[in-house]
Coordinates of C-alpha atoms in Angstrom, one line a residue:
M1 CA -126.8 113.5 -73.6
A2 CA -123.1 111.7 -74.5
S3 CA -120.7 113.9 -77.9
A4 CA -120.6 112.2 -81.2
T5 CA -117.2 110.6 -80.4
E6 CA -119.0 109.2 -77.4
A7 CA -121.8 107.3 -78.6
S8 CA -119.5 106.4 -81.9
S9 CA -118.6 102.6 -81.3
E10 CA -115.5 103.8 -82.9
F11 CA -114.8 105.5 -80.0
R12 CA -114.0 104.1 -76.5
D13 CA -113.3 105.3 -73.5
G14 CA -112.5 109.0 -75.2
F15 CA -110.0 106.9 -77.6
P16 CA -110.1 106.6 -81.2
F17 CA -110.4 102.7 -82.4
V18 CA -110.9 103.9 -86.2
G19 CA -107.5 102.3 -87.4
G20 CA -108.2 98.9 -88.2
A21 CA -105.4 97.9 -87.1
T22 CA -103.4 98.0 -83.1
W23 CA -100.4 99.5 -84.6
L24 CA -102.6 102.5 -86.0
D25 CA -105.1 102.8 -83.5
L26 CA -101.4 103.8 -81.7
L27 CA -100.7 106.8 -84.0
N28 CA -103.7 107.8 -83.8
T29 CA -104.0 108.4 -79.6
T30 CA -102.1 112.0 -81.4
P31 CA -105.2 113.2 -83.6
A32 CA -105.9 117.1 -84.0
G33 CA -107.3 119.9 -81.7
E34 CA -108.2 123.0 -81.5
T35 CA -104.0 123.8 -81.2
G36 CA -102.1 121.3 -82.4
P37 CA -101.5 118.1 -81.4
Q38 CA -103.1 116.3 -78.6
E39 CA -101.7 114.1 -76.8
L40 CA -104.4 111.6 -75.5
I41 CA -102.4 109.3 -73.0
D42 CA -101.5 112.1 -71.8
G43 CA -100.7 110.7 -68.2
P44 CA -100.3 106.9 -65.9
E45 CA -103.7 106.4 -65.9
R46 CA -104.7 107.3 -69.4
A47 CA -102.0 105.1 -70.8
L48 CA -103.7 101.7 -68.9
A49 CA -106.8 103.4 -70.1
W50 CA -106.1 103.2 -73.9
L51 CA -104.5 99.4 -73.0
R52 CA -107.8 98.1 -71.6
A53 CA -110.1 99.8 -74.6
A54 CA -107.4 98.0 -77.1
G55 CA -108.1 94.6 -74.9
L56 CA -104.1 94.3 -74.7
G57 CA -104.7 94.0 -70.6
D58 CA -103.5 96.4 -68.3
A59 CA -100.0 96.1 -68.5
A60 CA -99.0 94.4 -65.6
G61 CA -99.7 97.5 -63.6
N62 CA -96.6 99.5 -64.3
A63 CA -98.5 103.0 -65.8
D64 CA -95.6 105.0 -66.1
E65 CA -93.7 102.7 -68.3
A66 CA -96.7 101.7 -70.3
M67 CA -96.7 105.1 -70.8
A68 CA -93.7 105.7 -71.4
D69 CA -93.1 102.3 -73.2
L70 CA -96.7 103.3 -75.8
R71 CA -95.5 107.3 -76.6
A72 CA -91.5 106.2 -77.4
L73 CA -93.1 103.5 -79.9
R74 CA -95.1 105.9 -81.2
A75 CA -93.3 108.2 -82.1
E76 CA -90.9 105.3 -84.0
L77 CA -94.0 103.2 -85.4
R78 CA -95.0 107.4 -87.6
P79 CA -91.9 107.3 -89.7
V80 CA -93.4 103.7 -90.7
F81 CA -96.6 104.2 -91.4
E82 CA -95.2 107.6 -93.9
V83 CA -92.8 104.2 -95.4
L84 CA -95.4 102.1 -96.2
E85 CA -98.1 104.9 -97.5
A86 CA -95.2 106.4 -99.9
G87 CA -94.9 102.5 -101.3
K88 CA -91.7 102.6 -100.1
R89 CA -89.2 99.7 -97.9
L90 CA -88.9 99.8 -94.6
S91 CA -85.2 101.0 -93.6
D92 CA -83.3 98.0 -91.9
A93 CA -83.3 100.5 -88.8
V94 CA -86.4 100.3 -89.2
L95 CA -86.7 96.2 -89.4
T96 CA -84.3 96.2 -86.3
S97 CA -85.8 97.6 -83.8
V98 CA -89.2 96.2 -84.9
N99 CA -88.3 92.5 -83.8
R100 CA -85.7 94.0 -80.9
R101 CA -89.8 94.0 -79.5
L102 CA -90.5 91.4 -80.9
A103 CA -87.3 89.3 -79.2
G104 CA -89.6 89.3 -75.8
L105 CA -93.2 88.6 -76.8
N106 CA -93.3 83.7 -76.5
G107 CA -96.0 81.8 -77.6
H108 CA -97.1 78.4 -78.0
H109 CA -100.1 77.1 -80.4
V110 CA -102.9 76.7 -78.9
L111 CA -107.0 74.5 -80.9
Q112 CA -109.5 76.9 -79.9
R113 CA -113.2 77.0 -81.9
G114 CA -114.2 78.4 -84.1
E115 CA -117.4 79.3 -86.4
Q116 CA -116.4 76.5 -88.7
G117 CA -115.3 73.4 -85.9
P118 CA -111.5 73.9 -84.5
T119 CA -108.6 76.2 -86.1
L120 CA -105.4 76.7 -84.8
G121 CA -104.0 79.6 -83.1
L122 CA -101.7 81.7 -81.0
A123 CA -102.1 82.3 -77.3
F124 CA -98.8 84.9 -76.2
D125 CA -97.6 84.7 -72.8
P126 CA -97.4 88.3 -71.3
A127 CA -95.5 90.7 -72.6
G128 CA -95.5 94.0 -72.7
P129 CA -98.0 95.7 -74.6
A130 CA -95.0 97.5 -77.0
A131 CA -94.5 93.6 -78.6
L132 CA -98.1 92.8 -78.5
I133 CA -98.0 96.0 -80.6
A134 CA -94.7 95.5 -82.9
F135 CA -96.1 92.1 -83.0
D136 CA -99.8 94.3 -85.4
L137 CA -97.0 95.9 -86.9
A138 CA -95.2 93.3 -87.9
R139 CA -98.3 90.7 -89.1
F140 CA -99.9 94.1 -91.2
V141 CA -96.1 94.7 -92.8
C142 CA -96.4 90.6 -94.4
E143 CA -100.0 90.7 -95.4
A144 CA -101.4 94.4 -96.1
E145 CA -101.6 96.0 -99.1
P146 CA -98.9 98.9 -98.1
A147 CA -102.1 100.7 -100.8
R148 CA -105.1 100.3 -98.8
L149 CA -103.5 103.0 -95.5
K150 CA -104.4 106.3 -96.1
R151 CA -105.4 110.0 -94.5
C152 CA -108.5 111.1 -92.7
A153 CA -109.7 113.7 -96.4
A154 CA -111.3 115.8 -93.8
D155 CA -108.9 119.4 -93.3
H156 CA -109.3 119.2 -89.7
C157 CA -108.5 115.7 -88.7
T158 CA -105.1 113.8 -88.4
L159 CA -106.4 110.5 -87.5
V160 CA -105.0 107.6 -90.6
F161 CA -107.1 104.5 -91.0
Y162 CA -105.9 101.5 -93.1
D163 CA -108.9 100.7 -95.9
R164 CA -110.7 97.5 -95.9
G165 CA -113.3 98.5 -97.9
R166 CA -113.4 96.3 -100.8
N167 CA -113.6 98.6 -103.9
N168 CA -110.9 100.7 -101.9
T169 CA -112.5 104.3 -101.6
R170 CA -113.2 105.2 -97.9
R171 CA -112.4 108.9 -97.6
W172 CA -112.5 109.2 -94.2
C173 CA -111.9 108.3 -90.6
T174 CA -115.2 107.3 -89.6
M175 CA -118.4 108.7 -91.7
S176 CA -120.6 109.0 -88.5
L177 CA -117.8 112.3 -88.0
C178 CA -115.6 113.6 -90.9
G179 CA -118.2 112.1 -93.1
N180 CA -120.7 113.5 -92.7
R181 CA -119.2 116.6 -91.7
D182 CA -117.8 116.6 -95.0
K183 CA -121.3 115.8 -96.7
V184 CA -122.5 118.9 -94.6
A185 CA -121.1 121.3 -95.8
R186 CA -120.5 120.9 -99.7
F187 CA -124.3 120.1 -98.4
R188 CA -124.3 124.1 -97.1
A189 CA -122.0 125.0 -100.4
R190 CA -124.6 124.0 -102.7
R191 CA -127.2 125.8 -101.2
A192 CA -125.7 128.4 -100.5
A193 CA -124.4 128.9 -104.2
R194 CA -128.0 129.0 -105.4

């Protein structure tokens, strides 16, 4: 029988993809475990597995470099989340760091099929995954509403996400895990109080 994480489409290859943005999904690769944060990118092959699951390819097959780059970028992104969540402006140091990573990203416009007809898109030349994730962050910072950045409301969970719901009322990283656990716990508490 599959575990809840394996059965959920919000998890791929054991990695949570509940953040709503690739840079948030990278932050979620250190969820809370029994004894503290778990490292889901715990080896070079797992780094490549995360990149594949995130739709970012294989980092040209250099697993050791991919692991080091992903971990370093994740460490840089954690304080960015904190600043954005607090509604503050990004520092010049953060902008410089993101711009340094974006410098390795080259792209060109492409005409592509869309549901309503042709659309103009942007195709990127092969670049390191950190540059693609930095682009995701840069686009997010320019287009998203920081007030919608949230942490899962479950006591045991450390995952973060962007609430894309119309009412901005999402509380849990995923309803199938944390939301359901919370509702069951509240039901049991009410029942025990009778």
